Short mmCIF file of C-alpha atoms in Angstrom, two decimals:
data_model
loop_
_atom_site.label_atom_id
_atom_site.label_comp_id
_atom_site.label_asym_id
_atom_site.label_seq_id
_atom_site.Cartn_x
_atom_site.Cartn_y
_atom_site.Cartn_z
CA UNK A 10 13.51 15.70 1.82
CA UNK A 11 15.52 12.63 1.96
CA UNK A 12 14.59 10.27 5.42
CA UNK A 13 16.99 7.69 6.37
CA UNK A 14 16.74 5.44 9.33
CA UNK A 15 19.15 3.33 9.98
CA UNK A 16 19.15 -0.10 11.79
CA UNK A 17 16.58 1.44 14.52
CA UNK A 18 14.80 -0.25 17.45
CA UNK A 19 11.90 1.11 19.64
CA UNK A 20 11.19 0.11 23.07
CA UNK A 21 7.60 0.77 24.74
CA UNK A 22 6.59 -0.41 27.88
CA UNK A 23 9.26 -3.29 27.94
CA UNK A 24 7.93 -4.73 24.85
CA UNK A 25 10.62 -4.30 21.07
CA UNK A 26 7.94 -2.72 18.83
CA UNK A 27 10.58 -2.10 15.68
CA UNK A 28 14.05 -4.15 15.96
CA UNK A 29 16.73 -3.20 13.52
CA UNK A 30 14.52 -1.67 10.97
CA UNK A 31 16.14 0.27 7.95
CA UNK A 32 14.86 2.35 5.42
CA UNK A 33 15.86 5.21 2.90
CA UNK A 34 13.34 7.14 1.14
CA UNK A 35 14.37 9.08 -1.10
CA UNK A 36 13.60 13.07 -1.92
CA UNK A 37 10.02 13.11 -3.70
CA UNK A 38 8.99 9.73 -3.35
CA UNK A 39 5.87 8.40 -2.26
CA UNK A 40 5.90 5.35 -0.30
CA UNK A 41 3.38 2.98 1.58
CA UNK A 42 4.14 1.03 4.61
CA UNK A 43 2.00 -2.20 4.62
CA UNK A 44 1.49 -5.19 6.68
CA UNK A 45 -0.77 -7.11 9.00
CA UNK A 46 -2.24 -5.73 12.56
CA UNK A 47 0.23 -4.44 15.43
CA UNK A 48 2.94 -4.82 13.30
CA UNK A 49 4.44 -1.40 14.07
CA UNK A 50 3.48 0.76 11.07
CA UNK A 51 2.43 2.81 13.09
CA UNK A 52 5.28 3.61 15.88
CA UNK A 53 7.26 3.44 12.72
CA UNK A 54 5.36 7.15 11.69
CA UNK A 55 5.78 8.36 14.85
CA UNK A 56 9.49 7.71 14.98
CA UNK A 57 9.43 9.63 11.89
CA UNK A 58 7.27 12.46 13.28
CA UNK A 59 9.22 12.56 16.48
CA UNK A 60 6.85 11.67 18.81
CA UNK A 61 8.57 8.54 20.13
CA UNK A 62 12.00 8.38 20.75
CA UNK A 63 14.22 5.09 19.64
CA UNK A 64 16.03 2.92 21.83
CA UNK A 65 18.86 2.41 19.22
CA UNK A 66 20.25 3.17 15.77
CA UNK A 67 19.53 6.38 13.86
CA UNK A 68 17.12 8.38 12.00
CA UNK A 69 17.81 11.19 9.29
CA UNK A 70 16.28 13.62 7.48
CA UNK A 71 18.53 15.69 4.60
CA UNK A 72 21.64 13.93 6.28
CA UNK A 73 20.91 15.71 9.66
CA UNK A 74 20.11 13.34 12.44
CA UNK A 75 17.12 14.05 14.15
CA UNK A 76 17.21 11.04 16.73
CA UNK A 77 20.44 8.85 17.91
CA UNK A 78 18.96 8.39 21.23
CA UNK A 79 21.81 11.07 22.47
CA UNK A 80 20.79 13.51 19.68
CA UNK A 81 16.75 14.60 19.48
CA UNK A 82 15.06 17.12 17.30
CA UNK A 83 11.68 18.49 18.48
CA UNK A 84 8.72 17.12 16.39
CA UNK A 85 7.96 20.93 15.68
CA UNK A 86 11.75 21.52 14.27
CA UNK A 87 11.26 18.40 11.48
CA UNK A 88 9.07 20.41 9.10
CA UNK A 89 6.49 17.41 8.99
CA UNK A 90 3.21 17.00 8.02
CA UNK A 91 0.58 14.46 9.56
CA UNK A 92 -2.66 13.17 9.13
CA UNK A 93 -4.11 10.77 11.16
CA UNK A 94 -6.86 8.04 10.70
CA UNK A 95 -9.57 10.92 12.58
CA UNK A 96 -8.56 13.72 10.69
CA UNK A 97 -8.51 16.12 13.60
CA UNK A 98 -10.62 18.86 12.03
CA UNK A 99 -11.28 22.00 14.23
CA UNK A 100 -15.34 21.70 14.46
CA UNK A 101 -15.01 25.39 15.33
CA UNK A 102 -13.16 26.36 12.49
CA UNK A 103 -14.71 26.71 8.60
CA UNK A 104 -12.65 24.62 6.22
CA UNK A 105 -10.95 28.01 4.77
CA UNK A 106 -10.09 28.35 8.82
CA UNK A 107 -9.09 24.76 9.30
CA UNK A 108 -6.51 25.26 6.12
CA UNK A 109 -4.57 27.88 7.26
CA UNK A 110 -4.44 27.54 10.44
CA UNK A 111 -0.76 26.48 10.21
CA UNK A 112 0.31 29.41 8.09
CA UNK A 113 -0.71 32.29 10.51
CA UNK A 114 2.42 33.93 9.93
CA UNK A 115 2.05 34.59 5.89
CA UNK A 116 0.85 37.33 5.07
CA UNK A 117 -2.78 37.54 4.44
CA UNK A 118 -2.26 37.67 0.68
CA UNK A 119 0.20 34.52 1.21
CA UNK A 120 -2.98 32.94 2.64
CA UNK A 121 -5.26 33.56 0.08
CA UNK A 122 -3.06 32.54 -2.60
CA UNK A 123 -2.12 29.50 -0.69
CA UNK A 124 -5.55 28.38 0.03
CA UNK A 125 -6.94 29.75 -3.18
CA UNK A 126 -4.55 26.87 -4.72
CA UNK A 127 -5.33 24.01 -2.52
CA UNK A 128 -9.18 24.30 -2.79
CA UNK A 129 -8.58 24.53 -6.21
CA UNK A 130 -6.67 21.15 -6.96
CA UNK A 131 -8.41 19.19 -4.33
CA UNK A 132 -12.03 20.48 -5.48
CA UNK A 133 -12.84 22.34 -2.40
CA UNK A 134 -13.60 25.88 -3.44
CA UNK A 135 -17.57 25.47 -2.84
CA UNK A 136 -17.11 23.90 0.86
CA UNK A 137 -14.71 27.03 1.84
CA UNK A 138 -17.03 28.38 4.08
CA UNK A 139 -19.00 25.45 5.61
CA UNK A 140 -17.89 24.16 8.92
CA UNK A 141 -16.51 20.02 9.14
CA UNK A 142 -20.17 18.82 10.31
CA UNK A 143 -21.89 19.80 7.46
CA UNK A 144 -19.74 18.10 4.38
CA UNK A 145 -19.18 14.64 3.86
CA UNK A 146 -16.60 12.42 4.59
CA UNK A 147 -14.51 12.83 1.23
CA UNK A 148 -14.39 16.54 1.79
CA UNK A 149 -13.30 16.24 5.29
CA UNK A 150 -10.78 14.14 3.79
CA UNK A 151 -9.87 16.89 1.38
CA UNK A 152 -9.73 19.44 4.06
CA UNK A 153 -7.38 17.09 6.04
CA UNK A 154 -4.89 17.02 3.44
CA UNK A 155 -4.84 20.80 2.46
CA UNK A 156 -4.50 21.72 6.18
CA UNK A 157 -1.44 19.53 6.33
CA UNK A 158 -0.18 20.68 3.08
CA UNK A 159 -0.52 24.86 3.44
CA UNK A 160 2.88 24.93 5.40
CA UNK A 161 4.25 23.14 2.60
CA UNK A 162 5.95 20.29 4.81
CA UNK A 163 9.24 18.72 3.50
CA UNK A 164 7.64 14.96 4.18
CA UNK A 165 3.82 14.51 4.56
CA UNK A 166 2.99 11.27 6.97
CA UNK A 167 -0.74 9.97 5.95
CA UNK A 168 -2.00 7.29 8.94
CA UNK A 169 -5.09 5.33 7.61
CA UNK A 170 -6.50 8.45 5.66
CA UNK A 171 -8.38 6.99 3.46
CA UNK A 172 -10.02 4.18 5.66
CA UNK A 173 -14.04 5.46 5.69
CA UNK A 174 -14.11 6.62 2.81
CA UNK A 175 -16.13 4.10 -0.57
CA UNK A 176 -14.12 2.96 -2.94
CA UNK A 177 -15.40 5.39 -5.99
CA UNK A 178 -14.70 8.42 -3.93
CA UNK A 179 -11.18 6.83 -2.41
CA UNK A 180 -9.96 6.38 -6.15
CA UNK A 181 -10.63 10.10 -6.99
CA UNK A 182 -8.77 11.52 -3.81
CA UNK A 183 -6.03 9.14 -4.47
CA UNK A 184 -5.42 10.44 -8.03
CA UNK A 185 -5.91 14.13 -6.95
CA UNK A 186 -3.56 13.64 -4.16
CA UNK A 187 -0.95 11.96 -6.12
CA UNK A 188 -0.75 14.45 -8.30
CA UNK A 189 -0.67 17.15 -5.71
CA UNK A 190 2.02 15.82 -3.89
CA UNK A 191 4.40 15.49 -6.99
CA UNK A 192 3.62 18.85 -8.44
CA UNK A 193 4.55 20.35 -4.58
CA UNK A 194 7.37 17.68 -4.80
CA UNK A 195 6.42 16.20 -1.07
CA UNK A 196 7.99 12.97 0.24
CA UNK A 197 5.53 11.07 1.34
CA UNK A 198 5.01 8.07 3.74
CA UNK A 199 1.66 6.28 3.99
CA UNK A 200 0.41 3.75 6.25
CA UNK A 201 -1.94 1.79 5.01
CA UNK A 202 -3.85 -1.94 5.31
CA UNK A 203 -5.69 -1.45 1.50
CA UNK A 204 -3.00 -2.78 -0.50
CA UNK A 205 -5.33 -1.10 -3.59
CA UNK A 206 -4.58 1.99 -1.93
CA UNK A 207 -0.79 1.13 -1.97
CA UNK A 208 -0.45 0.39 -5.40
CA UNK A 209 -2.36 3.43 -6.66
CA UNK A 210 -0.35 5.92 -4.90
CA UNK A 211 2.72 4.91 -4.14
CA UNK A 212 6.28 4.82 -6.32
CA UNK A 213 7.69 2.10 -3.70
CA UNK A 214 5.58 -0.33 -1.15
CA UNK A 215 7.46 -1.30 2.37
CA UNK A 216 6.25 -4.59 3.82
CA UNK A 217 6.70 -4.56 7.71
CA UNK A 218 6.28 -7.37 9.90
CA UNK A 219 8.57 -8.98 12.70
CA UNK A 220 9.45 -5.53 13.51
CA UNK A 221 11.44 -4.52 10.87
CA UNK A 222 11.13 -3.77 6.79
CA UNK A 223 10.99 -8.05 4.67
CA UNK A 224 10.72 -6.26 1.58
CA UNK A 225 11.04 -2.66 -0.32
CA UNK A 226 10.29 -2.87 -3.80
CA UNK A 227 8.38 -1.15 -6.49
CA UNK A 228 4.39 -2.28 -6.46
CA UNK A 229 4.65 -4.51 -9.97
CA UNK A 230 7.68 -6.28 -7.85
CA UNK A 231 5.62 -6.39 -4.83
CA UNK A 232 3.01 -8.17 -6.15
CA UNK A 233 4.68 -10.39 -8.79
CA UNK A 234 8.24 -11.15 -7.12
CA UNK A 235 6.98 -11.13 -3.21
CA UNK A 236 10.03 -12.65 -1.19
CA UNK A 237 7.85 -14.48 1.39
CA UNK A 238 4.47 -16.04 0.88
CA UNK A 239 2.97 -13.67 3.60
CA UNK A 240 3.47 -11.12 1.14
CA UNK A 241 2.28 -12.81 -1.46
CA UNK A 242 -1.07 -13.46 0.64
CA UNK A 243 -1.13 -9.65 2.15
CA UNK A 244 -0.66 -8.30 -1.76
CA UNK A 245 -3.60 -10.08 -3.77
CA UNK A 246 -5.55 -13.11 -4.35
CA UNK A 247 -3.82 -16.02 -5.01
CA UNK A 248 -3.14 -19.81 -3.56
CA UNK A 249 -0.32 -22.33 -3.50
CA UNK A 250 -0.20 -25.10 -5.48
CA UNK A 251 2.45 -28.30 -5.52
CA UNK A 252 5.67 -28.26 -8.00
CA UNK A 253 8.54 -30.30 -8.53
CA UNK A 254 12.00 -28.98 -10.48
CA UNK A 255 12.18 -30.94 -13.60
CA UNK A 256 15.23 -28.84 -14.90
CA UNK A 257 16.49 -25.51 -14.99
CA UNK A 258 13.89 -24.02 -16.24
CA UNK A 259 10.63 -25.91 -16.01
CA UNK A 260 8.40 -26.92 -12.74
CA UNK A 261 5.74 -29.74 -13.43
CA UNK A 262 2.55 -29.28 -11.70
CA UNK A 263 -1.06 -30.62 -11.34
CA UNK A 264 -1.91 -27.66 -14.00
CA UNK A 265 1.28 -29.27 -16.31
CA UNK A 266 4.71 -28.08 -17.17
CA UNK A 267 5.89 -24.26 -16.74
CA UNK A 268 8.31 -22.74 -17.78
CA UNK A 269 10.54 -20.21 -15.85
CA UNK A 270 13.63 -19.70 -13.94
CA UNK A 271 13.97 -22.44 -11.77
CA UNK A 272 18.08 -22.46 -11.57
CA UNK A 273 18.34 -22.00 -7.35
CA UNK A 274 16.07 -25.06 -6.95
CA UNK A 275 18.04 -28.77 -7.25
CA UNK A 276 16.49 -30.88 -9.90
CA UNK A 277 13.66 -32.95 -8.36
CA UNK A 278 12.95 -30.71 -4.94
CA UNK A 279 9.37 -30.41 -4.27
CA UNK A 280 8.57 -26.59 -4.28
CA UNK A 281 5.47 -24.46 -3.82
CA UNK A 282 3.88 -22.55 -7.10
CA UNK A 283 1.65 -19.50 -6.56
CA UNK A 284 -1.03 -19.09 -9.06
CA UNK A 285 -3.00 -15.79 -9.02
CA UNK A 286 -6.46 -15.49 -10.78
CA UNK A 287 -5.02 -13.81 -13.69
CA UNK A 288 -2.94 -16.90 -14.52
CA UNK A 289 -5.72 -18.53 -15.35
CA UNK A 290 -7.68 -19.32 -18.10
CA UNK A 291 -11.20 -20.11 -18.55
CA UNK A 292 -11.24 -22.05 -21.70
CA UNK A 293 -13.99 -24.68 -23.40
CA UNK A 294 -12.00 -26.27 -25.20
CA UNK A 295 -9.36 -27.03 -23.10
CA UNK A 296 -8.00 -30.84 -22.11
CA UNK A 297 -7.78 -29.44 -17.90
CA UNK A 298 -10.65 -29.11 -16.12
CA UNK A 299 -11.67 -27.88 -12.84
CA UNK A 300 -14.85 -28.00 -10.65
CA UNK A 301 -16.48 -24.12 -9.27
CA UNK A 302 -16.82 -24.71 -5.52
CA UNK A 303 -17.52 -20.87 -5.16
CA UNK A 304 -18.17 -17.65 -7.04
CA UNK A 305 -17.76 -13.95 -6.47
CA UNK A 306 -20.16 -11.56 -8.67
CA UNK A 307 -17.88 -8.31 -9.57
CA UNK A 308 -20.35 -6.97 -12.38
CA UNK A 309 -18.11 -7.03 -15.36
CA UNK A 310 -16.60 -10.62 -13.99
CA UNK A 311 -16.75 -13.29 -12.05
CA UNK A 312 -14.11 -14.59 -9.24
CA UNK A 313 -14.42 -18.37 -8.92
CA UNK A 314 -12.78 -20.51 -6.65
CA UNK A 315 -11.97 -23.78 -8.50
CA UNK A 316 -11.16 -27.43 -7.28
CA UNK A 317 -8.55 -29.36 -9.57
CA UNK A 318 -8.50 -33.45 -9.65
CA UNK A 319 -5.52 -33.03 -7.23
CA UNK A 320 -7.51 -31.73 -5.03
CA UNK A 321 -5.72 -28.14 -4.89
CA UNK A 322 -7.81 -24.92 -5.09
CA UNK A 323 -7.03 -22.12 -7.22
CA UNK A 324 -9.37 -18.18 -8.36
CA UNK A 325 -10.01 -17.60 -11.86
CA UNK A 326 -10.92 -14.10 -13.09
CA UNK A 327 -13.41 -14.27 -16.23
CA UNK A 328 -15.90 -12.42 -18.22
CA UNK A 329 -19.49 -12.44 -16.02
CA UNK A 330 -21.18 -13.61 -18.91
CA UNK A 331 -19.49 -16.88 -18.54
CA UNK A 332 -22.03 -17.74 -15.21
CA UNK A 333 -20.97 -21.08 -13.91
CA UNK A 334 -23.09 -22.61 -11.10
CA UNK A 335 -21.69 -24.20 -8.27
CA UNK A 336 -20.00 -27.96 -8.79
CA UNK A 337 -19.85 -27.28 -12.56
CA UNK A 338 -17.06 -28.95 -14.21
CA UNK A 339 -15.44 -25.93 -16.70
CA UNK A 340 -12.27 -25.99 -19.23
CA UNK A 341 -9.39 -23.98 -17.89
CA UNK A 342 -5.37 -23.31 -19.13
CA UNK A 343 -2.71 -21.74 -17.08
CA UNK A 344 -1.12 -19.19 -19.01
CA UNK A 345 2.09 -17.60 -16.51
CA UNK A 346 4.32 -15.18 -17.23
CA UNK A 347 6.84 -15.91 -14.96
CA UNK A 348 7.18 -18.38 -12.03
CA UNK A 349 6.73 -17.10 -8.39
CA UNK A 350 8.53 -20.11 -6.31
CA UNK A 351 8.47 -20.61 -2.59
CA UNK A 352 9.96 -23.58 -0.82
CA UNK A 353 8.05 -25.72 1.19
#
C-alpha cells in the first residue's frame, strides 16, 4: 500500500504538534521515523492509524483519502497493523490465541496454516502454547509482531518495539522481521529513537523535528550527507571541527588540506567540517598528533576521544590492542571520503 500525506497539520489541545508535514511512502517500503523527544513521531503514527484526526492538508492510502478533515475513514476500515511500545498481549490468551485473534473469521484450517507460518519464520513454534508471563521479552516481541501480521495488514505501524529488548537479541528480530515483512510485501513505518535500529531495517530513514519531515533519504545518505548538523549529531558519533574554503575543491583545517566539493562555499568563508571516528586514523608514524582525553572499551576496539593542538576534539575508532592511557600523545591521519560541510 502506497501512504501519502500531504502538507498536514495536527492540532491537540491548542498546541501545532505536526505543521505542514509531507511524506510519500511508497508500496513495500520500510521506513523509520527518527528524531529527538516530543517531536511528534508519534501523533505522526496515529494520524496514519486514524486515531487522531488532522487539522489541515491530506492523508492517502492507495490514492484514496482517508482524512481531509471533511473526509474520515474509520481506523478499522484502513487495513492497518500496530504495535505499540507495551505490546498489548492478552495475558489470558496462549501465544497461538494471542496470534489469531484477529483472523476469527478464516476458517480454522486458514488459521492453522496462517499461524503454522508465522511461528515458523519468527521461531515461535515451541512457545505456541505458553501464556505471555511465562516467555521472555524477545518472544513477547515475536508474538507482538505475528499477532499484528495474521490479518495480513496492507501497512504495519511498529511504535518503539524493540525498546527492552538487548542488543544481541534486537539484531536477530530485526533481521527475521525484515525479511518477513518483504517476503509478505508489508509497508512498513517504524518509530524509533535507536538510530542502529533504523539503519538495520529500514530502506528509507525520515528525520522529524520542528513538526514536520528536515530530511528523507536512504540510511548511507542519512548518515554521510545529513542536511543539518542535528542530524548529523542524532545519526552517529561525530564532532565539528573549523575549515576555511581554499578553492573549489579543498577546505584547510587543523587536521590539513581535504579535498572535496566545496563549489557552494565562496573562497575564504570559514565553514564547519564534521569528522566521524571512522575518518580517522590511528597511525605511529604519522607527522599529526593528538592527545587521548578519554576512552571507550568496545572489546574488539577502542573509541577515544582525542584533543588536537587547536584545541578541537575529535573520536577515533581503532584496533583494542592499540590501549592508549589517558593524556597520551598518539600519531593520527585523517583519511575522508567525502566532505560533510555545514556553515557556521
Amino acid at each position: 500500500m502506497k501512504l501519502e500525506i500531504e502538507n498536514i497539520s495536527l492540532n491537540l489541545d491548542n498546541d501545532r504538534i505536526l505543521d505542514n508535514l509531507s511524506l510519500t511512502v511508497k508500496e513495500e517500503e520500510i521506513i523509520s521515523i527518527i528524531g529527538p523527544s516530543a517531536s511528534g513521531k508519534s501523533s505522526l503514527l496515529r494520524v496514519i492509524a486514524g486515531f487522531e484526526n488532522i487539522s489541515s492538508g491530506k492523508v492517502k492510502l492507495n490514492g484514496q483519502t482517508v482524512d481531509d478533515t471533511s473526509t474520515i475513514i474509520e481506523p478499522q476500515e484502513r487495513n492497518i497493523g500496530i504495535i505499540f511500545q507495551d505490546l498489548a498481549l492478552f495475558p489470558h490468551l496462549s501465544c497461538a490465541e494471542n496470534i489469531t485473534f484477529g483472523i476469527s473469521e478464516l476458517s480454522s484450517k486458514e488459521k492453522t496454516e496462517r499461524l503454522d507460518r508465522l511461528e515458523k519464520v519468527l521461531d515461535i513454534i515451541e512457545i505456541s502454547k505458553k501464556y505471555p508471563h511465562e516467555i521472555s521479552g524477545g518472544q513477547q516481541q515475536r508474538v507482538a509482531i505475528a499477532r499484528a501480521l495474521a490479518p495480513q495488514p496492507e501497512i504495519l505501524l511498529l511504535d518503539e518495539p524493540f525498546s527492552a529488548l538487548d542488543e544481541n537479541l534486537k539484531e536477530k528480530l530485526l533481521a527475521d522481521v525484515k525479511i518477513l515483512l518483504k517476503e509478505e510485501k508489508i509497508t512498513t513505518i517504524v518509530i524509533t529513537h535507536n538510530i542502529k535500529e533504523a539503519f538495520q531495517i529500514s530502506d528509507k530513514i525520515a528525520f522529524l523535528n520542528n513538526k514536520k519531515i528536515i530530511q528523507f533519504d536512504s540510511a548511507y545518505n542519512i548518515y554521510h550527507k545529513p542536511l543539518t548538523k542535528e542530524i548529523a549529531n542524532f545519526c552517529g558519533i561525530g564532532s565539528f571541527i573549523n575549515g576555511e574554503i581554499i578553492d573549489k575543491n579543498h577546505v584547510e583545517t587543523s587536521l590539513g588540506k581535504h579535498f572535496g566539493d566545496t563549489i557552494s562555499y565562496e573562497i575564504g568563508s570559514s565553514i564547519d567540517i564534521l569528522i566521524r571516528p571512522d575518518d580517522i586514523i590511528h597511525d605511529d608514524d604519522s607527522a599529526k598528533s593528538a592527545r587521548v582525553i578519554e576512552k571507550i572499551f568496545h572489546g574488539s576496539d577502542f573509541l577515544y576521544k582525542l584533543k588536537l593542538n587547536s584545541g578541537e576534539n575529535i573520536f577515533c575508532y581503532t584496533p583494542s590492542h592499540h590501549d592508549h592511557s589517558l593524556n597520551e600523545v598518539i600519531g593520527i591521519k585523517s583519511e575522508m571520503d567525502h566532505l560533510i560541510l555545514f556553515n557556521k
